């Protein structure tokens, strides 16, 4: 990965990587190493909280990919979160190693999302958003019919009990960290590819993208399946940390509300914004999560205020004010003697 720049006319250059973005990439690598060795010094509570942070980052990044980059706003992504947990329970009960079940469940969920996309992607705008919510509600009812789940009573991932709590906690932490890094890396690579350019072209103007030869449905399907898989990974990992599975918890629209909050606050359509939003949500939850209903009211009020006064989120405002691009997925046009113009 190298900076272009490529001159296209006198006084005009196009670049992608900047000095700040190269430093940021090095910082990300260092942070991942530090996170990897953190369990050697951290206590059980801190390890559990960081595991939750990694899961939040996955959720925010996947919803941002779908809505922020692909223009597919959904209020039903909890269906994939719940299915990731449900299939983990099912596979572990069938005798598969519980840790392997986490990722096998995500693969099954991703596979299910493929035929689901055949008719869901025919819907647009509000129809797609509400349609996904309906699919989530129907799936919730079907899961309740499974005798293993015992309705809303739920069940537990009892096969994890063969591991002592300390080993289990650290392994889940490392799996969450590796999953976050892998999914962010995959998404970053995708958005910087030709497919990524097609994704953003569809978001900006689907008809224009079609006229340029972009395969709209196939491109949307790629993003839809990736988001489903990533959110299923998050659901399976959350189950591993909680061990108990109750359908009403995992299929709750609250999970999508959290995703939307993180992305709106951090910056929709900004790769860095989803990560920043997840960190902010994590901090707010850590300090105010025990306030119950007032905590949820506060989250809603914060989201409304950001929508009104900072529609591009915190990272969007930082990028606008300081021209700071740490993980660029697009190019930037530079004109001699004029401010840089981003092309994301």
mmCIF file of C-alpha atoms in Angstrom:
data_model
loop_
_atom_site.group_PDB
_atom_site.id
_atom_site.type_symbol
_atom_site.label_atom_id
_atom_site.label_comp_id
_atom_site.label_asym_id
_atom_site.label_seq_id
_atom_site.Cartn_x
_atom_site.Cartn_y
_atom_site.Cartn_z
ATOM 1 C CA UNK A 1 0.000 0.000 0.000
ATOM 2 C CA UNK A 2 1.641 3.212 -1.151
ATOM 3 C CA UNK A 3 0.680 6.835 -1.561
ATOM 4 C CA UNK A 4 -0.025 7.625 -5.141
ATOM 5 C CA UNK A 5 0.311 10.792 -5.654
ATOM 6 C CA UNK A 6 -0.448 10.858 -9.340
ATOM 7 C CA UNK A 7 -0.437 14.156 -11.246
ATOM 8 C CA UNK A 8 -3.457 14.529 -13.440
ATOM 9 C CA UNK A 9 -3.031 18.178 -14.380
ATOM 10 C CA UNK A 10 -0.844 21.150 -13.586
ATOM 11 C CA UNK A 11 -1.186 21.919 -9.863
ATOM 12 C CA UNK A 12 -3.468 18.945 -9.193
ATOM 13 C CA UNK A 13 -2.496 15.640 -7.578
ATOM 14 C CA UNK A 14 -4.432 12.667 -6.246
ATOM 15 C CA UNK A 15 -3.286 10.839 -3.141
ATOM 16 C CA UNK A 16 -4.591 8.249 -0.739
ATOM 17 C CA UNK A 17 -2.022 7.686 1.985
ATOM 18 C CA UNK A 18 -0.706 10.639 3.956
ATOM 19 C CA UNK A 19 1.979 10.905 6.591
ATOM 20 C CA UNK A 20 -0.707 10.884 9.286
ATOM 21 C CA UNK A 21 -2.354 7.765 7.842
ATOM 22 C CA UNK A 22 0.958 5.892 7.713
ATOM 23 C CA UNK A 23 1.610 6.786 11.333
ATOM 24 C CA UNK A 24 -1.933 5.733 12.210
ATOM 25 C CA UNK A 25 -1.436 2.344 10.570
ATOM 26 C CA UNK A 26 1.716 1.823 12.635
ATOM 27 C CA UNK A 27 -0.188 2.909 15.729
ATOM 28 C CA UNK A 28 -2.928 0.368 14.998
ATOM 29 C CA UNK A 29 -0.324 -2.413 14.729
ATOM 30 C CA UNK A 30 1.242 -1.392 18.045
ATOM 31 C CA UNK A 31 -2.177 -1.178 19.721
ATOM 32 C CA UNK A 32 -3.074 -4.690 18.551
ATOM 33 C CA UNK A 33 0.177 -6.062 19.990
ATOM 34 C CA UNK A 34 -0.464 -4.300 23.308
ATOM 35 C CA UNK A 35 -4.025 -5.600 23.411
ATOM 36 C CA UNK A 36 -2.768 -9.113 22.659
ATOM 37 C CA UNK A 37 -0.438 -9.151 25.668
ATOM 38 C CA UNK A 38 -2.787 -7.211 27.961
ATOM 39 C CA UNK A 39 -4.261 -10.343 29.649
ATOM 40 C CA UNK A 40 -0.853 -10.975 31.182
ATOM 41 C CA UNK A 41 -1.293 -7.931 33.421
ATOM 42 C CA UNK A 42 -5.028 -7.159 33.528
ATOM 43 C CA UNK A 43 -7.582 -8.459 35.982
ATOM 44 C CA UNK A 44 -10.678 -10.464 35.089
ATOM 45 C CA UNK A 45 -12.985 -7.436 35.100
ATOM 46 C CA UNK A 46 -10.802 -5.437 32.726
ATOM 47 C CA UNK A 47 -10.476 -8.394 30.345
ATOM 48 C CA UNK A 48 -14.256 -8.794 30.230
ATOM 49 C CA UNK A 49 -14.768 -5.084 29.553
ATOM 50 C CA UNK A 50 -12.209 -5.011 26.745
ATOM 51 C CA UNK A 51 -13.833 -8.075 25.208
ATOM 52 C CA UNK A 52 -17.106 -6.130 25.171
ATOM 53 C CA UNK A 53 -15.327 -3.190 23.510
ATOM 54 C CA UNK A 54 -14.013 -5.404 20.703
ATOM 55 C CA UNK A 55 -17.531 -6.735 20.102
ATOM 56 C CA UNK A 56 -18.935 -3.187 20.008
ATOM 57 C CA UNK A 57 -16.338 -2.189 17.419
ATOM 58 C CA UNK A 58 -17.377 -5.146 15.238
ATOM 59 C CA UNK A 59 -21.053 -4.199 15.506
ATOM 60 C CA UNK A 60 -20.442 -0.540 14.708
ATOM 61 C CA UNK A 61 -18.135 -1.290 11.780
ATOM 62 C CA UNK A 62 -20.565 -3.766 10.219
ATOM 63 C CA UNK A 63 -23.598 -1.483 10.491
ATOM 64 C CA UNK A 64 -21.538 1.434 9.187
ATOM 65 C CA UNK A 65 -20.443 -0.698 6.231
ATOM 66 C CA UNK A 66 -24.035 -1.556 5.401
ATOM 67 C CA UNK A 67 -25.628 1.856 5.960
ATOM 68 C CA UNK A 68 -22.785 4.359 5.889
ATOM 69 C CA UNK A 69 -20.986 3.018 2.829
ATOM 70 C CA UNK A 70 -23.686 0.953 1.147
ATOM 71 C CA UNK A 71 -26.709 3.141 1.899
ATOM 72 C CA UNK A 72 -28.664 0.125 3.228
ATOM 73 C CA UNK A 73 -30.184 1.403 6.466
ATOM 74 C CA UNK A 74 -31.481 -1.506 8.539
ATOM 75 C CA UNK A 75 -33.237 -1.696 11.895
ATOM 76 C CA UNK A 76 -33.212 -5.484 11.908
ATOM 77 C CA UNK A 77 -29.541 -6.437 12.104
ATOM 78 C CA UNK A 78 -30.223 -8.043 15.475
ATOM 79 C CA UNK A 79 -31.451 -11.038 13.475
ATOM 80 C CA UNK A 80 -27.846 -11.916 12.629
ATOM 81 C CA UNK A 81 -26.652 -11.195 16.157
ATOM 82 C CA UNK A 82 -29.278 -13.597 17.503
ATOM 83 C CA UNK A 83 -28.630 -16.265 14.878
ATOM 84 C CA UNK A 84 -24.896 -16.201 15.596
ATOM 85 C CA UNK A 85 -25.648 -17.010 19.232
ATOM 86 C CA UNK A 86 -28.416 -19.511 18.425
ATOM 87 C CA UNK A 87 -26.376 -21.605 16.002
ATOM 88 C CA UNK A 88 -23.486 -21.610 18.468
ATOM 89 C CA UNK A 89 -25.810 -23.209 21.029
ATOM 90 C CA UNK A 90 -27.072 -25.700 18.453
ATOM 91 C CA UNK A 91 -23.621 -26.732 17.175
ATOM 92 C CA UNK A 92 -22.149 -27.040 20.664
ATOM 93 C CA UNK A 93 -25.108 -29.209 21.712
ATOM 94 C CA UNK A 94 -24.366 -31.436 18.702
ATOM 95 C CA UNK A 95 -20.869 -32.050 20.054
ATOM 96 C CA UNK A 96 -18.728 -29.480 18.218
ATOM 97 C CA UNK A 97 -16.040 -27.740 20.284
ATOM 98 C CA UNK A 98 -17.667 -24.576 21.680
ATOM 99 C CA UNK A 99 -14.901 -22.298 20.422
ATOM 100 C CA UNK A 100 -15.150 -23.758 16.931
ATOM 101 C CA UNK A 101 -18.929 -23.434 17.185
ATOM 102 C CA UNK A 102 -18.602 -19.653 17.483
ATOM 103 C CA UNK A 103 -17.201 -19.256 13.988
ATOM 104 C CA UNK A 104 -19.066 -22.157 12.407
ATOM 105 C CA UNK A 105 -22.276 -20.464 13.575
ATOM 106 C CA UNK A 106 -21.206 -17.197 11.931
ATOM 107 C CA UNK A 107 -20.502 -19.033 8.673
ATOM 108 C CA UNK A 108 -23.952 -20.647 8.753
ATOM 109 C CA UNK A 109 -25.545 -17.264 9.422
ATOM 110 C CA UNK A 110 -23.617 -15.725 6.552
ATOM 111 C CA UNK A 111 -24.785 -18.566 4.295
ATOM 112 C CA UNK A 112 -28.402 -17.985 5.344
ATOM 113 C CA UNK A 113 -28.077 -14.274 4.582
ATOM 114 C CA UNK A 114 -27.261 -15.087 0.961
ATOM 115 C CA UNK A 115 -30.730 -16.401 -0.060
ATOM 116 C CA UNK A 116 -32.286 -13.818 2.268
ATOM 117 C CA UNK A 117 -30.598 -11.094 0.226
ATOM 118 C CA UNK A 118 -32.274 -12.328 -2.958
ATOM 119 C CA UNK A 119 -35.548 -10.716 -1.967
ATOM 120 C CA UNK A 120 -34.539 -8.242 0.773
ATOM 121 C CA UNK A 121 -32.275 -6.288 -1.585
ATOM 122 C CA UNK A 122 -35.213 -5.700 -3.887
ATOM 123 C CA UNK A 123 -36.559 -3.390 -1.194
ATOM 124 C CA UNK A 124 -35.300 0.164 -0.914
ATOM 125 C CA UNK A 125 -35.170 2.864 1.736
ATOM 126 C CA UNK A 126 -37.713 2.488 4.512
ATOM 127 C CA UNK A 127 -39.068 -0.735 3.026
ATOM 128 C CA UNK A 128 -35.666 -2.396 3.462
ATOM 129 C CA UNK A 129 -35.263 -1.036 7.000
ATOM 130 C CA UNK A 130 -38.666 -2.247 8.175
ATOM 131 C CA UNK A 131 -38.398 -5.475 6.185
ATOM 132 C CA UNK A 132 -35.267 -6.418 8.091
ATOM 133 C CA UNK A 133 -37.060 -5.736 11.379
ATOM 134 C CA UNK A 134 -39.905 -8.032 10.297
ATOM 135 C CA UNK A 135 -37.415 -10.775 9.381
ATOM 136 C CA UNK A 136 -35.824 -10.422 12.816
ATOM 137 C CA UNK A 137 -39.197 -10.718 14.585
ATOM 138 C CA UNK A 138 -40.163 -13.808 12.578
ATOM 139 C CA UNK A 139 -36.791 -15.453 13.217
ATOM 140 C CA UNK A 140 -37.149 -14.734 16.925
ATOM 141 C CA UNK A 141 -40.487 -16.584 16.984
ATOM 142 C CA UNK A 142 -39.055 -19.547 15.054
ATOM 143 C CA UNK A 143 -36.117 -19.877 17.451
ATOM 144 C CA UNK A 144 -38.575 -19.906 20.357
ATOM 145 C CA UNK A 145 -40.146 -23.058 18.881
ATOM 146 C CA UNK A 146 -36.881 -24.990 19.290
ATOM 147 C CA UNK A 147 -37.264 -27.298 22.286
ATOM 148 C CA UNK A 148 -33.574 -26.977 23.098
ATOM 149 C CA UNK A 149 -34.061 -23.243 23.656
ATOM 150 C CA UNK A 150 -37.156 -23.712 25.852
ATOM 151 C CA UNK A 151 -38.882 -20.596 24.592
ATOM 152 C CA UNK A 152 -37.946 -17.365 26.330
ATOM 153 C CA UNK A 153 -36.535 -19.363 29.231
ATOM 154 C CA UNK A 154 -33.457 -19.957 27.129
ATOM 155 C CA UNK A 155 -30.492 -22.194 27.749
ATOM 156 C CA UNK A 156 -26.747 -22.022 28.350
ATOM 157 C CA UNK A 157 -23.568 -22.812 26.477
ATOM 158 C CA UNK A 158 -22.771 -25.474 29.039
ATOM 159 C CA UNK A 159 -19.946 -27.038 27.029
ATOM 160 C CA UNK A 160 -17.764 -24.040 27.966
ATOM 161 C CA UNK A 161 -17.825 -25.229 31.569
ATOM 162 C CA UNK A 162 -15.172 -27.844 30.821
ATOM 163 C CA UNK A 163 -12.646 -24.983 30.733
ATOM 164 C CA UNK A 164 -11.650 -23.163 33.904
ATOM 165 C CA UNK A 165 -12.942 -19.597 34.082
ATOM 166 C CA UNK A 166 -9.515 -17.966 33.710
ATOM 167 C CA UNK A 167 -8.575 -19.878 30.557
ATOM 168 C CA UNK A 168 -12.029 -19.398 29.074
ATOM 169 C CA UNK A 169 -11.968 -15.634 29.701
ATOM 170 C CA UNK A 170 -8.570 -15.131 28.059
ATOM 171 C CA UNK A 171 -9.345 -17.331 25.053
ATOM 172 C CA UNK A 172 -12.597 -15.473 24.394
ATOM 173 C CA UNK A 173 -10.719 -12.171 24.757
ATOM 174 C CA UNK A 174 -8.139 -13.230 22.165
ATOM 175 C CA UNK A 175 -10.820 -14.548 19.826
ATOM 176 C CA UNK A 176 -12.708 -11.246 20.083
ATOM 177 C CA UNK A 177 -9.530 -9.260 19.431
ATOM 178 C CA UNK A 178 -8.559 -11.433 16.454
ATOM 179 C CA UNK A 179 -12.098 -11.264 15.053
ATOM 180 C CA UNK A 180 -12.198 -7.485 15.349
ATOM 181 C CA UNK A 181 -8.811 -7.080 13.668
ATOM 182 C CA UNK A 182 -9.657 -9.536 10.881
ATOM 183 C CA UNK A 183 -13.080 -8.055 10.136
ATOM 184 C CA UNK A 184 -11.800 -4.471 10.177
ATOM 185 C CA UNK A 185 -8.917 -5.475 7.923
ATOM 186 C CA UNK A 186 -11.243 -7.268 5.523
ATOM 187 C CA UNK A 187 -13.659 -4.337 5.421
ATOM 188 C CA UNK A 188 -10.837 -1.815 4.953
ATOM 189 C CA UNK A 189 -9.406 -3.827 2.068
ATOM 190 C CA UNK A 190 -12.834 -4.217 0.474
ATOM 191 C CA UNK A 191 -13.645 -0.510 0.662
ATOM 192 C CA UNK A 192 -10.309 0.392 -0.932
ATOM 193 C CA UNK A 193 -10.885 -1.986 -3.843
ATOM 194 C CA UNK A 194 -12.901 -1.533 -7.026
ATOM 195 C CA UNK A 195 -15.814 -3.200 -5.247
ATOM 196 C CA UNK A 196 -15.549 -0.553 -2.534
ATOM 197 C CA UNK A 197 -15.738 2.215 -5.114
ATOM 198 C CA UNK A 198 -18.816 0.499 -6.570
ATOM 199 C CA UNK A 199 -20.396 0.258 -3.108
ATOM 200 C CA UNK A 200 -20.024 3.990 -2.515
ATOM 201 C CA UNK A 201 -21.186 4.822 -6.035
ATOM 202 C CA UNK A 202 -24.398 2.860 -5.403
ATOM 203 C CA UNK A 203 -24.912 4.713 -2.131
ATOM 204 C CA UNK A 204 -24.493 8.103 -3.815
ATOM 205 C CA UNK A 205 -26.622 7.416 -6.907
ATOM 206 C CA UNK A 206 -27.785 3.931 -7.765
ATOM 207 C CA UNK A 207 -29.076 4.855 -11.221
ATOM 208 C CA UNK A 208 -25.818 6.561 -12.155
ATOM 209 C CA UNK A 209 -23.839 3.575 -10.869
ATOM 210 C CA UNK A 210 -25.959 1.255 -12.989
ATOM 211 C CA UNK A 211 -25.355 3.381 -16.096
ATOM 212 C CA UNK A 212 -21.609 3.040 -15.500
ATOM 213 C CA UNK A 213 -21.847 -0.753 -15.545
ATOM 214 C CA UNK A 214 -21.822 -1.391 -11.788
ATOM 215 C CA UNK A 215 -23.522 -4.674 -10.868
ATOM 216 C CA UNK A 216 -25.762 -3.137 -8.240
ATOM 217 C CA UNK A 217 -27.478 -6.190 -6.742
ATOM 218 C CA UNK A 218 -24.313 -8.314 -6.698
ATOM 219 C CA UNK A 219 -22.362 -5.516 -5.010
ATOM 220 C CA UNK A 220 -25.085 -4.937 -2.416
ATOM 221 C CA UNK A 221 -25.238 -8.675 -1.773
ATOM 222 C CA UNK A 222 -21.512 -8.792 -1.043
ATOM 223 C CA UNK A 223 -21.876 -6.081 1.583
ATOM 224 C CA UNK A 224 -25.077 -7.583 3.012
ATOM 225 C CA UNK A 225 -23.489 -11.007 3.534
ATOM 226 C CA UNK A 226 -20.291 -9.545 5.012
ATOM 227 C CA UNK A 227 -22.293 -7.472 7.508
ATOM 228 C CA UNK A 228 -24.414 -10.509 8.427
ATOM 229 C CA UNK A 229 -21.327 -12.643 9.001
ATOM 230 C CA UNK A 230 -19.574 -9.984 11.083
ATOM 231 C CA UNK A 231 -22.605 -9.313 13.279
ATOM 232 C CA UNK A 232 -23.089 -13.069 13.746
ATOM 233 C CA UNK A 233 -19.483 -13.308 14.955
ATOM 234 C CA UNK A 234 -20.281 -10.568 17.470
ATOM 235 C CA UNK A 235 -23.411 -12.406 18.637
ATOM 236 C CA UNK A 236 -21.532 -15.672 19.079
ATOM 237 C CA UNK A 237 -18.749 -13.954 21.016
ATOM 238 C CA UNK A 238 -21.277 -12.188 23.240
ATOM 239 C CA UNK A 239 -22.850 -15.549 24.019
ATOM 240 C CA UNK A 240 -19.425 -16.920 24.943
ATOM 241 C CA UNK A 241 -18.927 -14.099 27.453
ATOM 242 C CA UNK A 242 -22.445 -14.354 28.910
ATOM 243 C CA UNK A 243 -22.854 -18.180 28.427
ATOM 244 C CA UNK A 244 -26.662 -17.852 28.686
ATOM 245 C CA UNK A 245 -28.961 -17.540 25.672
ATOM 246 C CA UNK A 246 -32.431 -15.997 25.892
ATOM 247 C CA UNK A 247 -34.003 -15.200 22.515
ATOM 248 C CA UNK A 248 -35.668 -11.978 23.688
ATOM 249 C CA UNK A 249 -32.241 -10.640 24.665
ATOM 250 C CA UNK A 250 -30.308 -11.570 21.537
ATOM 251 C CA UNK A 251 -33.069 -10.723 19.052
ATOM 252 C CA UNK A 252 -33.847 -7.415 20.741
ATOM 253 C CA UNK A 253 -33.924 -4.310 18.519
ATOM 254 C CA UNK A 254 -31.811 -2.704 21.238
ATOM 255 C CA UNK A 255 -28.711 -4.189 19.574
ATOM 256 C CA UNK A 256 -29.406 -2.384 16.313
ATOM 257 C CA UNK A 257 -30.180 0.772 18.306
ATOM 258 C CA UNK A 258 -26.703 0.503 19.834
ATOM 259 C CA UNK A 259 -25.164 0.075 16.387
ATOM 260 C CA UNK A 260 -26.988 3.123 15.071
ATOM 261 C CA UNK A 261 -25.980 5.183 18.093
ATOM 262 C CA UNK A 262 -22.307 4.292 17.740
ATOM 263 C CA UNK A 263 -22.247 5.104 14.044
ATOM 264 C CA UNK A 264 -24.226 8.347 14.298
ATOM 265 C CA UNK A 265 -22.076 9.673 17.130
ATOM 266 C CA UNK A 266 -18.778 8.547 15.630
ATOM 267 C CA UNK A 267 -19.519 9.512 12.036
ATOM 268 C CA UNK A 268 -21.598 7.603 9.513
ATOM 269 C CA UNK A 269 -19.773 6.727 6.320
ATOM 270 C CA UNK A 270 -16.392 7.244 7.994
ATOM 271 C CA UNK A 271 -14.228 4.190 8.638
ATOM 272 C CA UNK A 272 -12.659 5.813 11.699
ATOM 273 C CA UNK A 273 -16.056 7.082 12.841
ATOM 274 C CA UNK A 274 -17.465 3.646 13.634
ATOM 275 C CA UNK A 275 -14.431 2.810 15.773
ATOM 276 C CA UNK A 276 -14.579 6.143 17.598
ATOM 277 C CA UNK A 277 -18.314 5.738 18.161
ATOM 278 C CA UNK A 278 -17.825 2.264 19.630
ATOM 279 C CA UNK A 279 -15.180 3.584 22.029
ATOM 280 C CA UNK A 280 -17.456 6.447 23.125
ATOM 281 C CA UNK A 281 -20.385 4.090 23.630
ATOM 282 C CA UNK A 282 -18.141 1.771 25.649
ATOM 283 C CA UNK A 283 -17.057 4.644 27.906
ATOM 284 C CA UNK A 284 -20.642 5.886 28.376
ATOM 285 C CA UNK A 285 -21.876 2.373 29.168
ATOM 286 C CA UNK A 286 -19.030 1.762 31.610
ATOM 287 C CA UNK A 287 -19.807 4.859 33.665
ATOM 288 C CA UNK A 288 -23.567 5.265 33.228
ATOM 289 C CA UNK A 289 -24.868 1.796 32.284
ATOM 290 C CA UNK A 290 -26.106 1.147 35.827
ATOM 291 C CA UNK A 291 -28.597 4.043 35.608
ATOM 292 C CA UNK A 292 -31.186 1.812 33.928
ATOM 293 C CA UNK A 293 -33.879 3.548 31.907
ATOM 294 C CA UNK A 294 -32.207 6.964 32.307
ATOM 295 C CA UNK A 295 -29.144 5.557 30.587
ATOM 296 C CA UNK A 296 -31.257 4.574 27.555
ATOM 297 C CA UNK A 297 -33.002 7.963 27.541
ATOM 298 C CA UNK A 298 -29.602 9.632 27.632
ATOM 299 C CA UNK A 299 -28.390 7.593 24.673
ATOM 300 C CA UNK A 300 -31.466 8.531 22.660
ATOM 301 C CA UNK A 301 -31.150 12.227 23.496
ATOM 302 C CA UNK A 302 -27.460 12.188 22.614
ATOM 303 C CA UNK A 303 -28.181 10.572 19.235
ATOM 304 C CA UNK A 304 -30.829 13.222 18.458
ATOM 305 C CA UNK A 305 -28.492 16.064 19.414
ATOM 306 C CA UNK A 306 -25.711 14.687 17.238
ATOM 307 C CA UNK A 307 -28.115 14.291 14.323
ATOM 308 C CA UNK A 308 -29.157 17.936 14.666
ATOM 309 C CA UNK A 309 -25.858 19.656 15.398
ATOM 310 C CA UNK A 310 -23.134 17.240 14.250
ATOM 311 C CA UNK A 311 -24.758 15.307 11.383
ATOM 312 C CA UNK A 312 -21.394 13.948 10.259
ATOM 313 C CA UNK A 313 -20.488 12.753 13.754
ATOM 314 C CA UNK A 314 -17.428 13.475 15.826
ATOM 315 C CA UNK A 315 -14.977 12.068 13.313
ATOM 316 C CA UNK A 316 -16.630 13.942 10.489
ATOM 317 C CA UNK A 317 -16.171 17.179 12.432
ATOM 318 C CA UNK A 318 -12.546 16.348 13.250
ATOM 319 C CA UNK A 319 -11.871 15.558 9.607
ATOM 320 C CA UNK A 320 -13.501 18.804 8.496
ATOM 321 C CA UNK A 321 -11.695 21.009 10.983
ATOM 322 C CA UNK A 322 -8.239 19.453 10.925
ATOM 323 C CA UNK A 323 -8.180 17.673 7.544
ATOM 324 C CA UNK A 324 -7.170 14.508 9.399
ATOM 325 C CA UNK A 325 -7.577 11.186 7.603
ATOM 326 C CA UNK A 326 -6.075 8.258 9.503
ATOM 327 C CA UNK A 327 -7.543 5.255 7.677
ATOM 328 C CA UNK A 328 -8.505 6.549 4.226
ATOM 329 C CA UNK A 329 -10.641 4.344 2.017
ATOM 330 C CA UNK A 330 -10.907 6.903 -0.776
ATOM 331 C CA UNK A 331 -8.637 9.292 -2.613
ATOM 332 C CA UNK A 332 -8.040 12.976 -2.059
ATOM 333 C CA UNK A 333 -7.706 15.621 -4.716
ATOM 334 C CA UNK A 334 -5.123 18.304 -3.899
ATOM 335 C CA UNK A 335 -5.142 21.646 -5.665
ATOM 336 C CA UNK A 336 -2.092 23.873 -5.420
ATOM 337 C CA UNK A 337 -2.829 26.867 -3.244
ATOM 338 C CA UNK A 338 -6.269 25.595 -2.159
ATOM 339 C CA UNK A 339 -7.447 23.327 0.672
ATOM 340 C CA UNK A 340 -7.491 19.599 0.072
ATOM 341 C CA UNK A 341 -10.722 18.142 -1.247
ATOM 342 C CA UNK A 342 -11.484 14.600 -0.043
ATOM 343 C CA UNK A 343 -12.974 12.069 -2.423
ATOM 344 C CA UNK A 344 -14.250 9.219 -0.252
#
